[in-house]
C-alpha cells in the first residue's frame, strides 16, 4: 500500500469519526431535571409503591353536619356513615342559579328543617365549584369564599342550598338536584338518632341575620382511645421528589444532631429524631409576581404532584398575606382531627408559598397502620355544656373570642413505632387551639392548656 493510499484511508476514517461524534453531540440529552418545582420528579418504583393521588373532595371536607328541626339541633357524628354519604350526594349534584342576591337569614328558618354543613376554614370559590366539577366561567357566583352551607326543601318541593360567605356578609341561594324524598327520609326523619346539640349563644329562630353558631353537645360523649402501630416514611422518597437534581444532594449532620440533605440551595431537615421533616426552598427575588392560583389549590396540587398523601389529611386552615401564603391539612382519625402531638405541635401537612414558588413544606415522616391495635378503650368526655361552664370559670374568658368547640385527639408517641391517640375537648379561642381540662372526677385538672 502506497503512502498516498494510506493517507486517503486515514482521512476517510477521520471523516467518519467526525460524523459519528457530531451525531452523538446533536442527539445528546443531559439528565437534568426540569427547574419547575411543581413538575413531577422521577422517583424509583420501589419508593413509590404506597403513594397516591387524591381528589379535591377527599381533602376538602366539612368538619360538622348539623340537622335543624324547628328550634332544635342534632349533630351527625363524623364516624357515622351518613356523614360521608350526604357529602358525597351533595358534590355529585348539579347546581342552578336561584337567587344570587339573597339577603338571608342564614340558616333559613323552615318548619321542615334542614341540614347545615360547616367547613373548618373558608373555601375559595374556584375550589368550591371544583368540588362539583364545575368551572367559574360556567357557573359564576358573586362571592369569593364559602364558609357554610344550608340545605332545605323550598316551597317548590326542591332541595335548595344557601351558601354563606362570612367575610363578605353575603348569602347566595342555588338549586340542587338532590332527591327530596331521600333528603327527608334518610336525614331529616332520623333526627332523634343523632347527638343532640345546642348553640353557645342561643339565637331566635326568627332572626334576620347571617349567623355562624357554635354548637355544643347536651350530653356527655363517649369516644374511643385508640392505639396504632406506625410505619416510617422514607426520607429518600422526599429527597427524590422535592430536589430538582437528586444526584447532587449531599447529606450533613448539623450541630444539634439533626440530619439534613441539601443541594446547596434547597434543604430537607429531619426533626425530632426523624419523625418530622421540613423542606426549605429559599427564594431570593425581592419582588415576585402573585400566583393566579389560590394557596388551597396550589398546596393540594403540590402534595398530589409527589403523592404525598398518607393517612386521612383534610384541609384545616389557610392564611394569605403580601409576603407569604400558607395552607395546612390536618390528620383525622374516625372523622376527628388530631390537634396536638405530645402536647405541642400538630399532625399536619403545612405548605408555604412566596409569589409563585412553594418555599416551605412541613410534614410527619410516619403514618398510622390501617387498623388500630386491639386495645381500644371507651372514654366518656363531659358534655359541651360542661365545657362552656368550665370556661366561664376562667377569670378573663371572653365568649366573643370563642370560634370553635370540638372533640379532637392528642397523639402520644409511646415509642418510635407505637402511638396512642387520646380524645379531649379543644377550643379555638383567639385564633389559637387550646385543650380544655377538668376538675378531678371529670377527666383532669381545671383549666386550659
XYZ file of C-alpha atoms in Angstrom:
449
model
C 0.000 0.000 0.000
C 1.462 3.319 -1.053
C 1.747 6.272 1.257
C -0.951 8.126 -0.717
C -3.421 5.239 -0.281
C -2.755 5.078 3.453
C -3.314 8.838 3.796
C -6.653 8.623 1.923
C -7.924 5.778 4.152
C -6.851 7.673 7.273
C -8.682 10.812 6.137
C -11.840 8.826 5.342
C -11.697 7.311 8.841
C -11.389 10.747 10.432
C -14.364 11.979 8.420
C -16.494 9.001 9.541
C -15.459 9.505 13.172
C -16.326 13.196 12.882
C -19.773 12.333 11.518
C -20.420 9.859 14.394
C -19.299 12.352 17.068
C -21.337 15.152 15.510
C -24.436 12.934 15.507
C -23.932 11.968 19.174
C -23.447 15.588 20.161
C -26.566 16.612 18.255
C -28.766 13.922 19.831
C -27.298 14.067 23.367
C -29.803 14.957 26.128
C -28.317 15.617 29.574
C -30.066 14.019 32.581
C -31.061 17.287 34.207
C -34.442 17.641 35.909
C -36.740 20.471 34.901
C -36.408 23.548 37.062
C -40.114 23.979 37.742
C -40.666 22.890 41.343
C -44.195 21.772 40.603
C -43.115 19.328 37.902
C -43.267 15.652 38.862
C -39.859 14.139 39.556
C -38.610 10.715 38.630
C -38.987 8.541 41.704
C -37.881 4.892 41.688
C -40.815 2.485 41.688
C -39.582 0.909 44.937
C -40.147 4.247 46.707
C -43.468 4.963 45.011
C -45.460 1.857 45.915
C -47.697 3.300 48.642
C -48.090 6.834 47.265
C -51.373 8.036 45.881
C -53.165 10.994 44.411
C -56.455 12.136 45.884
C -59.402 14.079 44.560
C -60.203 17.530 45.908
C -63.336 16.124 47.608
C -61.132 13.736 49.614
C -59.281 16.593 51.291
C -61.806 19.474 51.331
C -64.391 18.140 53.750
C -66.928 19.576 56.243
C -65.989 19.363 59.920
C -69.574 19.309 61.228
C -73.018 18.466 59.869
C -75.894 19.837 61.944
C -79.515 18.791 61.400
C -82.080 21.520 62.154
C -85.604 20.704 63.279
C -87.601 23.790 64.173
C -85.908 25.084 67.369
C -83.753 22.014 67.940
C -80.396 20.821 66.585
C -78.606 17.492 66.294
C -75.121 16.608 65.077
C -74.316 13.725 62.736
C -71.059 12.251 64.184
C -68.078 12.281 61.830
C -67.703 8.498 62.036
C -71.380 7.941 61.116
C -71.636 6.574 57.565
C -74.399 9.103 56.836
C -71.919 11.970 57.372
C -69.816 10.984 54.393
C -72.828 9.838 52.383
C -74.613 13.190 52.431
C -71.422 14.983 51.388
C -70.898 12.551 48.524
C -74.503 13.058 47.434
C -74.111 16.821 47.615
C -70.940 17.100 45.497
C -72.500 14.729 42.968
C -75.435 17.049 42.371
C -75.937 19.689 39.692
C -76.397 23.323 40.717
C -78.516 26.004 39.098
C -78.972 29.683 39.903
C -81.930 30.668 42.070
C -81.150 33.870 43.986
C -77.637 35.297 43.805
C -78.703 38.397 45.739
C -80.377 36.699 48.702
C -80.405 38.706 51.947
C -80.804 35.938 54.492
C -81.390 34.966 57.144
C -78.813 32.182 57.349
C -79.649 29.475 58.099
C -83.156 29.864 56.690
C -85.874 29.042 59.200
C -88.227 26.346 57.919
C -90.637 24.121 59.829
C -89.480 21.095 57.831
C -85.914 21.653 58.982
C -82.654 21.439 57.074
C -79.003 20.441 57.216
C -76.069 22.776 57.890
C -72.568 21.857 56.667
C -69.699 23.671 58.401
C -66.216 23.747 56.872
C -63.089 24.042 59.062
C -61.986 27.101 57.086
C -63.361 29.228 54.266
C -63.224 27.548 50.856
C -62.161 29.627 47.813
C -64.995 29.807 45.300
C -62.976 28.235 42.468
C -62.086 25.298 44.754
C -65.697 25.073 45.951
C -67.044 24.865 42.414
C -64.342 22.286 41.665
C -65.978 20.029 44.265
C -68.975 19.893 41.911
C -66.746 19.606 38.826
C -67.986 22.980 37.643
C -65.918 25.892 36.362
C -66.287 29.523 37.359
C -66.913 30.610 33.790
C -69.757 28.073 33.590
C -71.374 28.992 36.907
C -70.434 32.436 38.141
C -71.185 33.286 41.788
C -70.622 36.732 43.311
C -68.764 35.545 46.422
C -65.080 34.641 46.622
C -65.204 32.275 49.639
C -67.601 29.762 51.206
C -67.841 29.088 54.961
C -71.099 27.195 55.472
C -73.921 25.590 53.529
C -77.551 25.052 54.480
C -79.757 22.569 52.630
C -83.542 22.768 52.920
C -86.727 21.975 50.973
C -88.276 25.086 49.446
C -91.910 25.772 48.544
C -91.424 24.297 45.050
C -90.510 20.944 46.605
C -86.866 21.099 45.600
C -83.755 20.906 47.777
C -82.141 24.321 47.728
C -78.759 25.300 49.144
C -77.780 28.518 50.885
C -74.105 29.439 50.548
C -72.707 31.660 53.320
C -69.650 33.868 52.862
C -68.996 35.278 56.336
C -66.173 37.620 55.385
C -68.307 39.287 52.733
C -71.500 39.035 54.818
C -73.238 37.554 51.803
C -75.619 34.653 51.298
C -76.392 33.074 47.914
C -79.143 30.601 47.137
C -78.840 27.915 44.457
C -80.921 24.941 43.430
C -79.730 21.320 43.572
C -80.829 18.026 42.053
C -80.843 16.203 45.400
C -83.804 13.896 45.916
C -86.386 15.475 48.253
C -87.641 12.066 49.391
C -84.168 10.744 50.204
C -83.243 14.039 51.881
C -86.225 13.765 54.231
C -86.243 10.028 54.876
C -82.507 9.484 55.271
C -81.519 12.629 57.180
C -84.334 14.811 58.490
C -86.599 11.988 59.718
C -83.729 10.379 61.669
C -83.206 13.469 63.833
C -83.550 11.537 67.132
C -80.726 9.149 66.179
C -78.086 11.892 66.187
C -76.268 13.663 69.048
C -78.437 16.435 70.473
C -76.684 19.801 70.489
C -77.406 23.427 71.251
C -75.733 26.717 70.436
C -73.302 28.577 72.686
C -75.218 31.799 72.040
C -78.880 30.996 71.608
C -80.346 32.635 68.512
C -84.038 33.257 67.932
C -85.393 31.107 65.111
C -86.938 34.272 63.692
C -83.658 36.166 63.488
C -82.869 38.041 60.304
C -79.067 37.790 60.418
C -76.286 35.730 58.872
C -75.373 33.535 61.816
C -72.373 31.265 62.447
C -73.460 29.362 65.526
C -71.040 27.359 67.677
C -72.716 24.041 68.514
C -72.099 22.048 71.718
C -73.404 18.678 72.904
C -76.058 18.474 75.614
C -74.950 15.087 76.941
C -71.574 13.514 77.765
C -69.868 11.978 74.734
C -68.231 8.564 74.574
C -65.130 8.439 72.367
C -62.567 5.697 71.875
C -58.953 5.984 72.966
C -57.015 4.201 70.227
C -53.509 2.838 69.786
C -51.724 2.334 66.479
C -48.514 0.876 65.220
C -46.714 3.299 62.927
C -44.690 2.888 59.760
C -41.814 5.290 58.998
C -41.883 7.149 55.692
C -38.765 7.175 53.563
C -36.750 10.412 53.618
C -35.197 9.129 50.379
C -38.620 9.344 48.704
C -38.915 13.061 49.510
C -35.305 13.675 48.533
C -36.030 12.150 45.129
C -39.359 14.008 44.840
C -38.502 17.515 46.005
C -34.986 18.201 44.686
C -34.585 19.110 41.017
C -31.380 17.043 40.720
C -31.350 14.356 43.446
C -27.898 13.121 42.351
C -26.359 16.406 43.525
C -27.840 16.199 47.039
C -25.391 15.829 49.933
C -26.029 14.508 53.429
C -24.984 16.510 56.508
C -25.405 16.203 60.231
C -25.993 19.559 61.878
C -24.532 20.692 65.190
C -27.789 19.891 67.010
C -27.596 16.297 65.741
C -30.387 16.634 63.170
C -29.881 15.073 59.745
C -30.214 17.199 56.636
C -29.965 16.913 52.850
C -29.086 19.836 50.596
C -28.173 20.581 47.006
C -26.539 23.853 48.075
C -29.817 25.750 47.783
C -32.802 23.705 48.914
C -32.606 21.756 52.176
C -34.528 18.961 53.901
C -34.093 18.787 57.676
C -35.202 15.745 59.665
C -36.503 16.822 63.061
C -37.496 15.168 66.335
C -35.260 12.132 65.700
C -36.572 11.785 62.171
C -40.296 11.857 62.997
C -40.888 15.119 61.133
C -39.460 16.764 58.035
C -39.068 20.359 56.900
C -38.240 21.245 53.297
C -36.999 24.781 52.600
C -36.704 26.253 49.111
C -35.345 29.809 49.577
C -36.463 32.480 47.136
C -34.009 35.349 46.679
C -36.039 37.555 44.334
C -37.223 40.596 46.281
C -40.385 41.272 44.266
C -42.356 38.330 42.938
C -45.499 38.099 40.904
C -48.538 36.879 42.812
C -49.784 33.463 41.797
C -53.124 33.388 39.987
C -53.993 30.215 41.925
C -55.297 30.255 45.472
C -52.946 28.746 48.073
C -55.500 25.979 48.719
C -55.347 24.909 45.065
C -51.545 25.249 44.909
C -50.982 23.240 48.101
C -53.394 20.498 47.026
C -51.684 20.173 43.633
C -48.220 20.262 45.215
C -48.927 17.362 47.583
C -50.781 15.463 44.860
C -47.853 16.023 42.482
C -45.479 13.878 44.529
C -48.089 11.510 46.007
C -47.569 12.922 49.494
C -50.951 11.959 50.921
C -50.721 9.459 53.785
C -53.443 8.616 56.301
C -56.532 10.870 56.200
C -55.492 14.513 55.911
C -58.084 17.240 55.339
C -57.884 20.957 54.702
C -57.837 22.652 58.113
C -56.775 26.262 57.625
C -55.167 28.757 55.258
C -53.790 32.278 55.560
C -52.681 34.806 52.978
C -50.543 37.955 53.215
C -48.476 40.177 50.921
C -45.356 38.218 51.882
C -46.467 34.600 52.120
C -49.438 32.234 51.814
C -49.924 29.098 53.932
C -52.300 26.139 53.927
C -52.466 23.236 56.366
C -54.045 19.787 56.120
C -54.762 18.103 59.458
C -54.649 14.383 60.228
C -58.108 12.985 61.040
C -58.949 9.710 62.757
C -62.557 8.472 62.916
C -63.635 11.815 61.458
C -61.984 13.866 64.235
C -58.834 16.000 63.962
C -55.553 15.164 65.691
C -54.896 18.638 67.089
C -51.853 18.037 69.283
C -48.760 15.835 69.119
C -47.281 15.094 72.562
C -48.784 18.314 73.911
C -47.152 20.616 71.386
C -47.147 20.703 67.571
C -49.908 19.323 65.409
C -50.101 16.484 62.922
C -50.402 18.401 59.689
C -49.069 18.895 56.196
C -48.086 22.578 56.011
C -47.347 24.288 52.688
C -45.992 27.862 52.422
C -45.738 29.831 49.194
C -43.982 33.066 48.275
C -45.017 34.532 44.937
C -45.466 31.511 42.675
C -42.959 29.240 44.463
C -43.512 26.747 47.297
C -40.834 27.789 49.798
C -41.599 25.581 52.805
C -43.137 22.152 53.369
C -43.502 20.530 56.794
C -44.916 17.095 57.478
C -44.704 13.964 59.667
C -42.417 11.197 58.420
C -44.559 8.354 59.685
C -48.061 7.055 59.060
C -50.551 5.052 61.084
C -51.265 1.456 60.219
C -54.649 0.862 58.597
C -56.314 -0.530 61.719
C -55.824 0.221 65.425
C -54.332 -2.321 67.797
C -56.972 -4.300 69.702
C -56.543 -2.189 72.808
C -59.198 0.489 72.329
C -60.826 1.934 75.426
C -64.004 3.984 75.686
C -63.572 7.387 77.305
C -66.543 9.435 78.476
C -65.987 13.136 77.994
C -68.147 15.790 79.678
C -70.832 17.461 77.602
C -70.173 20.573 75.563
C -72.327 22.488 78.047
C -69.917 21.397 80.797
C -67.049 22.733 78.669
C -68.663 26.177 78.468
C -69.422 26.100 82.189
C -65.758 25.298 82.888
C -64.563 28.064 80.586
C -66.836 30.607 82.255
C -64.948 29.975 85.491
C -61.818 31.414 83.881
C -61.312 34.994 85.065
C -60.535 36.514 81.670
C -62.570 34.225 79.431
C -64.372 36.177 76.681
C -67.074 34.228 74.846
C -66.783 36.587 71.869
C -63.294 35.184 71.148
C -64.583 31.600 71.021
C -64.726 30.310 67.423
C -64.952 26.527 67.797
C -65.654 23.897 70.449
C -64.850 20.376 69.298
C -63.665 16.957 70.352
C -60.246 16.165 68.921
C -57.282 13.934 69.587
C -53.913 14.383 71.178
C -51.324 11.936 69.841
C -48.918 10.474 72.406
C -45.896 8.636 70.991
C -45.055 5.784 73.390
C -42.024 4.758 71.325
C -40.804 5.202 67.754
C -43.325 2.690 66.356
C -46.340 2.976 68.675
C -48.768 5.852 69.348
C -51.902 6.367 71.396
C -54.491 8.967 70.463
C -56.342 10.444 73.435
C -59.695 12.232 72.994
C -60.149 15.671 74.599
C -62.248 18.772 74.243
C -60.479 21.549 72.339
C -61.456 25.132 71.666
C -60.323 27.640 69.062
C -60.015 30.773 71.169
C -58.489 33.965 69.826
C -57.241 32.024 66.754
C -55.320 29.584 68.972
C -56.202 25.953 69.692
C -56.272 25.030 73.398
C -57.093 21.815 75.236
C -59.760 22.020 77.945
C -59.187 20.007 81.124
C -61.494 19.484 84.071
C -61.540 19.025 87.823
C -60.683 15.630 89.285
C -63.517 13.254 88.619
C -64.277 14.943 85.298
C -61.131 13.957 83.476
C -58.171 16.015 84.730
C -57.161 19.339 86.203
C -59.140 22.513 85.840
C -58.320 24.961 83.058
C -56.870 25.453 79.576
C -53.637 24.042 78.230
